[in-house]
PDB file of C-alpha atoms in Angstrom:
ATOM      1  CA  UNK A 355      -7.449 -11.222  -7.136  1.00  0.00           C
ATOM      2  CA  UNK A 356      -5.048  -8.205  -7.465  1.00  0.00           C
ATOM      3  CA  UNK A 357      -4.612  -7.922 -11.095  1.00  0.00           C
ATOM      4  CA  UNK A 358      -1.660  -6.074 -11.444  1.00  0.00           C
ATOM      5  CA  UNK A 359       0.626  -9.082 -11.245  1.00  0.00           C
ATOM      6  CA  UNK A 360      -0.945 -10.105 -14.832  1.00  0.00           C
ATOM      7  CA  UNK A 361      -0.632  -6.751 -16.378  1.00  0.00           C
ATOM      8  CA  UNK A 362       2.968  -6.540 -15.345  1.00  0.00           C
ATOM      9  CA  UNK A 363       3.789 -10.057 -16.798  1.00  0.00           C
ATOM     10  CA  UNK A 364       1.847  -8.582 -19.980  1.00  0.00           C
ATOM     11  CA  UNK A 365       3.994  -5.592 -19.899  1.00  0.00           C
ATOM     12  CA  UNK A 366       7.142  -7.391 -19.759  1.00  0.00           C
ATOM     13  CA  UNK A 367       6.386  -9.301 -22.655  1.00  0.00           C
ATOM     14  CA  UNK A 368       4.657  -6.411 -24.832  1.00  0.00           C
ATOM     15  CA  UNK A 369       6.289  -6.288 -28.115  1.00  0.00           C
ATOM     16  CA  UNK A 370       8.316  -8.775 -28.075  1.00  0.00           C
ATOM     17  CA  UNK A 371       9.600 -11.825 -30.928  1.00  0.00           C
ATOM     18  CA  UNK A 372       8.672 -14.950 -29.647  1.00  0.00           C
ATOM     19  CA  UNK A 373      12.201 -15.910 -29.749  1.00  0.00           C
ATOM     20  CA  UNK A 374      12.662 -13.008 -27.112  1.00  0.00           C
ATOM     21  CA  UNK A 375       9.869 -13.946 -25.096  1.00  0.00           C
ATOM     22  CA  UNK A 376      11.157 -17.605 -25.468  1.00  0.00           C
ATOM     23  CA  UNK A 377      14.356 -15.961 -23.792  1.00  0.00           C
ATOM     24  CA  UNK A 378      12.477 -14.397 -21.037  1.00  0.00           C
ATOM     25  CA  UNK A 379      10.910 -17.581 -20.080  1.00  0.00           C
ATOM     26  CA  UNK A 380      14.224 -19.167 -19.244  1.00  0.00           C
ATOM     27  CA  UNK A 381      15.231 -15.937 -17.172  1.00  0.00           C
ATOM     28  CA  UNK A 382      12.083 -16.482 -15.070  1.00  0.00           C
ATOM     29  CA  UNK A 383      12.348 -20.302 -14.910  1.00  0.00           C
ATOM     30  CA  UNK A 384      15.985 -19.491 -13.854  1.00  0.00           C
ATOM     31  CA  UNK A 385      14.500 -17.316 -10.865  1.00  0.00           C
ATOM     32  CA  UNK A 386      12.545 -20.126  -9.702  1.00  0.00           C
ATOM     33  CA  UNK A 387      13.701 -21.696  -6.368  1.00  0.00           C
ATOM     34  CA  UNK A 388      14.391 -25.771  -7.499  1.00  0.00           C
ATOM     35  CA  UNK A 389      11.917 -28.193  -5.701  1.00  0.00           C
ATOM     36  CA  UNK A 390      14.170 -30.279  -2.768  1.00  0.00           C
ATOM     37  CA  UNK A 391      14.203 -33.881  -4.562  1.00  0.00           C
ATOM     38  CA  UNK A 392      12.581 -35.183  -1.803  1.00  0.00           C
ATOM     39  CA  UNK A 393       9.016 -33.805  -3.221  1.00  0.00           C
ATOM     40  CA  UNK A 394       9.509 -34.622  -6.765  1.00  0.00           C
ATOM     41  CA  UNK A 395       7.407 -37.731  -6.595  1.00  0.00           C
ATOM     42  CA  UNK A 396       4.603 -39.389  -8.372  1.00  0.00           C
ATOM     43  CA  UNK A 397       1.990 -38.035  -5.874  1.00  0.00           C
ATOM     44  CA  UNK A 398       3.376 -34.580  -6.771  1.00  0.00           C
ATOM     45  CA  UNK A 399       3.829 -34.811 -10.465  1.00  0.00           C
ATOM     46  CA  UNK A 400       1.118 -33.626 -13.089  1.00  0.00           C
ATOM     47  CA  UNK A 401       0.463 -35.709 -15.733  1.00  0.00           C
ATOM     48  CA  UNK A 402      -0.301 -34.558 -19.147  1.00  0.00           C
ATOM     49  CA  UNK A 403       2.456 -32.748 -19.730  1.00  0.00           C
ATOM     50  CA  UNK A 404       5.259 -33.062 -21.938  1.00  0.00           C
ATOM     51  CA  UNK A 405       8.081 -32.582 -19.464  1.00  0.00           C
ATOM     52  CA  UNK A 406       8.371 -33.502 -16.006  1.00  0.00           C
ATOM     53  CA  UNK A 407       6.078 -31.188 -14.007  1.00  0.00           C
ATOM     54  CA  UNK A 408       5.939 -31.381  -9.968  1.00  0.00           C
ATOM     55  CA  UNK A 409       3.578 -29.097  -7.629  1.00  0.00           C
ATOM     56  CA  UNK A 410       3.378 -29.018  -4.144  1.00  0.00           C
ATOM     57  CA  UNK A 411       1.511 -26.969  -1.951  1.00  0.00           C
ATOM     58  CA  UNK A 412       0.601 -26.074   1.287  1.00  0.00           C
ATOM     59  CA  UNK A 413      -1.802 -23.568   3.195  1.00  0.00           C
ATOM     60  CA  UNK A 414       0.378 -20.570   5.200  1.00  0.00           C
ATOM     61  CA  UNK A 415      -1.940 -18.306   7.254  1.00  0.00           C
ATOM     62  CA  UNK A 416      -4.880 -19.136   5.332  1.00  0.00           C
ATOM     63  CA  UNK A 417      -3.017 -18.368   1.774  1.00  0.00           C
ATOM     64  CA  UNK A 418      -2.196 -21.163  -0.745  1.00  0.00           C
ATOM     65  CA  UNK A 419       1.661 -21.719  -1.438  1.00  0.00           C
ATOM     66  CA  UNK A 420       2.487 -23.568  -4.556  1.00  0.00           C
ATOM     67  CA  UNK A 421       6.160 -25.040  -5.081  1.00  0.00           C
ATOM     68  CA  UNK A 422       6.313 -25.863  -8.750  1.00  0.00           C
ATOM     69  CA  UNK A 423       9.195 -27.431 -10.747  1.00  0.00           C
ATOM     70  CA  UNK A 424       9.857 -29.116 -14.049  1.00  0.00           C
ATOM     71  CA  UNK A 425      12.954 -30.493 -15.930  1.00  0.00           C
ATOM     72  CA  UNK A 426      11.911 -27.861 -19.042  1.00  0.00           C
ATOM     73  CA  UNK A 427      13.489 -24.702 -18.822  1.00  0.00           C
ATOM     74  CA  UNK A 428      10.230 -23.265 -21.057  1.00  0.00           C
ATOM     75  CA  UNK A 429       8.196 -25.256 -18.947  1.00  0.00           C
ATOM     76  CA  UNK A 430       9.938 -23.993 -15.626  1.00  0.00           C
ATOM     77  CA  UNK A 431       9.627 -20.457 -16.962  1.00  0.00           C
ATOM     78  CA  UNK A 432       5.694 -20.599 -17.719  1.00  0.00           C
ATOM     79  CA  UNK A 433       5.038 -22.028 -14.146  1.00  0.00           C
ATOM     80  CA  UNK A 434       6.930 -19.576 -12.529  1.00  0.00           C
ATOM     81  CA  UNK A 435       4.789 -17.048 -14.169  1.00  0.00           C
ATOM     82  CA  UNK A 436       1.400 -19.288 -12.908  1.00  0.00           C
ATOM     83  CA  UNK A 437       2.966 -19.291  -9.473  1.00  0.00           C
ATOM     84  CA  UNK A 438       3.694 -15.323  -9.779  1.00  0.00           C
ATOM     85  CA  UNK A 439       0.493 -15.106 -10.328  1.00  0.00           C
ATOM     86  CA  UNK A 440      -1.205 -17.521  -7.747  1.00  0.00           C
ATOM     87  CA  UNK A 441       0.950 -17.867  -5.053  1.00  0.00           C
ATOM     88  CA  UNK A 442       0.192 -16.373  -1.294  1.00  0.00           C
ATOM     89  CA  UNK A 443      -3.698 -16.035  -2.206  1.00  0.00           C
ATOM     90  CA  UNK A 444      -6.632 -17.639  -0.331  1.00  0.00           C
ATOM     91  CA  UNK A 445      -8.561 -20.356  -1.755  1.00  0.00           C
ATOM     92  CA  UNK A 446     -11.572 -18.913  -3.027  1.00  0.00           C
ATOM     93  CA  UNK A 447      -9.469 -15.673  -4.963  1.00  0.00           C
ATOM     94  CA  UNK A 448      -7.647 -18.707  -7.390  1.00  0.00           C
ATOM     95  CA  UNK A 449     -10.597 -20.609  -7.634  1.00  0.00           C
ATOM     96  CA  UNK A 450     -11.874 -16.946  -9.048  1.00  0.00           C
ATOM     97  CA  UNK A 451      -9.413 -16.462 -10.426  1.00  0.00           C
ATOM     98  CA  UNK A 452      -8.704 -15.652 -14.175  1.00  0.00           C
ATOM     99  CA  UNK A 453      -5.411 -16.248 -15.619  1.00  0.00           C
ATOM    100  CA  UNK A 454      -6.120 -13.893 -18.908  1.00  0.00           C
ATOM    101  CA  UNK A 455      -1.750 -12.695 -18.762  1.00  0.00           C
ATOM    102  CA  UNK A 456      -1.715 -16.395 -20.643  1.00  0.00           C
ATOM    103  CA  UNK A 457      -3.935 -15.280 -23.934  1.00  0.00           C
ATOM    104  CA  UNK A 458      -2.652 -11.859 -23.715  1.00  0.00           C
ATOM    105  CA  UNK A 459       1.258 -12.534 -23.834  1.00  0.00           C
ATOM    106  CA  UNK A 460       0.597 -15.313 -27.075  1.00  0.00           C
ATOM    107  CA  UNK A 461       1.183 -18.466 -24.613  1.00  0.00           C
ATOM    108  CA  UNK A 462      -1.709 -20.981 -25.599  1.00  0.00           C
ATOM    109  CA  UNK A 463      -1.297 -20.171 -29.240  1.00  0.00           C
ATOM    110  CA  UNK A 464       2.485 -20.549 -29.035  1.00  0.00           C
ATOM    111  CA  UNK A 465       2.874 -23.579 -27.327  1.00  0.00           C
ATOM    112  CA  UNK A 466       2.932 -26.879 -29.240  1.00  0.00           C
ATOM    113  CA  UNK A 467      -0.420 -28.940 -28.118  1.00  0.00           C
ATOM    114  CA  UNK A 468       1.591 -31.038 -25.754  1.00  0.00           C
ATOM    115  CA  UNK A 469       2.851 -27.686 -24.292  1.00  0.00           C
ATOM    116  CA  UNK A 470      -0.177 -26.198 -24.027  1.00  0.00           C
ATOM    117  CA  UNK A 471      -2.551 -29.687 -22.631  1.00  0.00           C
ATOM    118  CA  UNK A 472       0.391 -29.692 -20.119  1.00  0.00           C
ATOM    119  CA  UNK A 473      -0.178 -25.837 -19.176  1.00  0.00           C
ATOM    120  CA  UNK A 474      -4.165 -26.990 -18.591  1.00  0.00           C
ATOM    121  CA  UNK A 475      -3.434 -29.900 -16.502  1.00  0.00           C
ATOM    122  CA  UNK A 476      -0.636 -27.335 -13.921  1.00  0.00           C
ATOM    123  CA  UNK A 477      -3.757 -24.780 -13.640  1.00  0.00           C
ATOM    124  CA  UNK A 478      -6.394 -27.644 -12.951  1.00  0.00           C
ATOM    125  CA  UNK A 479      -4.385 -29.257 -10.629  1.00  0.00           C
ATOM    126  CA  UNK A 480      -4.029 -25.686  -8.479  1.00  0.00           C
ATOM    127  CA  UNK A 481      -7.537 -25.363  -8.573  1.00  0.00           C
ATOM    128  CA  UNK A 482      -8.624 -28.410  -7.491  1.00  0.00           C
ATOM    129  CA  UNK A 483      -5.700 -27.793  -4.492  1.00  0.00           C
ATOM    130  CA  UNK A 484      -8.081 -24.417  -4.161  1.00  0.00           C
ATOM    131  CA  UNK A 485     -11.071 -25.856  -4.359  1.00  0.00           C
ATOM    132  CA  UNK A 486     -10.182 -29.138  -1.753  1.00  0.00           C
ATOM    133  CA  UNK A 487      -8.813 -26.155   0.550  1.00  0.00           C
ATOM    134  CA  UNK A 488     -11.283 -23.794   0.337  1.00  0.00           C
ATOM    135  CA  UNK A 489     -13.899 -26.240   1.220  1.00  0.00           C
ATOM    136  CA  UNK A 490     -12.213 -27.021   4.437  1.00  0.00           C
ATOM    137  CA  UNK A 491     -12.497 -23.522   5.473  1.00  0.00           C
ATOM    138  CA  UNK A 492     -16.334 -23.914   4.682  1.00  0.00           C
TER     139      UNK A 492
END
């Protein structure tokens, strides 16, 4: 997986105040495209989180799309980053794949538990999505 995704994310939030970074969140939740209603179901929602989280996806020339969504604007903001990230990659790269721009920008030990089980159950449910495709292509 091409890396430099992460390290820009990292860049971005180098040096800043988590109230800053809490900031930049909410600009990057605010550039994600809202999920049509019609796909915020139960079948598409991910439990374990603390706000209401839906993911859809669907396979586009062989690459894995992931729509994400949540009623959170923090929550919006950190999966936009995961789908920055993940999105428009085969199968097998996310199932490689390892999301280190989450330790290095202060996420998991910023987030309150609920936050961060919640941030575990998005990334498990995209790679079981990669793993369910990627065995199809097997």
């Amino acid at each position: 997986m091409n890396d430099a995704i992460q390290d820009e994310i990292i860049k971005e939030f180098d040096g800043l105040e988590w109230f800053d970074k809490y900031g930049l969140l909410i600009s990057f939740a605010k550039e994600l495209e809202p999920m049509d209603e019609e796909f915020k179901t139960e079948d598409n929602s991910i439990s374990g989180c603390q706000s209401k989280v839906w993911i859809r996806s669907y396979n586009k020339d062989g690459k894995l799309i992931f729509d994400l969504d949540s009623d959170a604007m923090i929550t919006k903001g950190i999966i936009a980053l995961v789908a920055k990230v993940v999105n428009n990659r085969a199968p097998q790269e996310i199932l490689n794949a390892d999301l280190y721009f989450i330790d290095k920008i202060g996420l998991k030990s910023n987030l309150s538990p609920a936050r961060s089980n919640g941030l575990e159950s998005i990334i498990s449910r995209i790679k079981e999505v990669a793993e369910k495709e990627a065995s199809q292509i097997n």
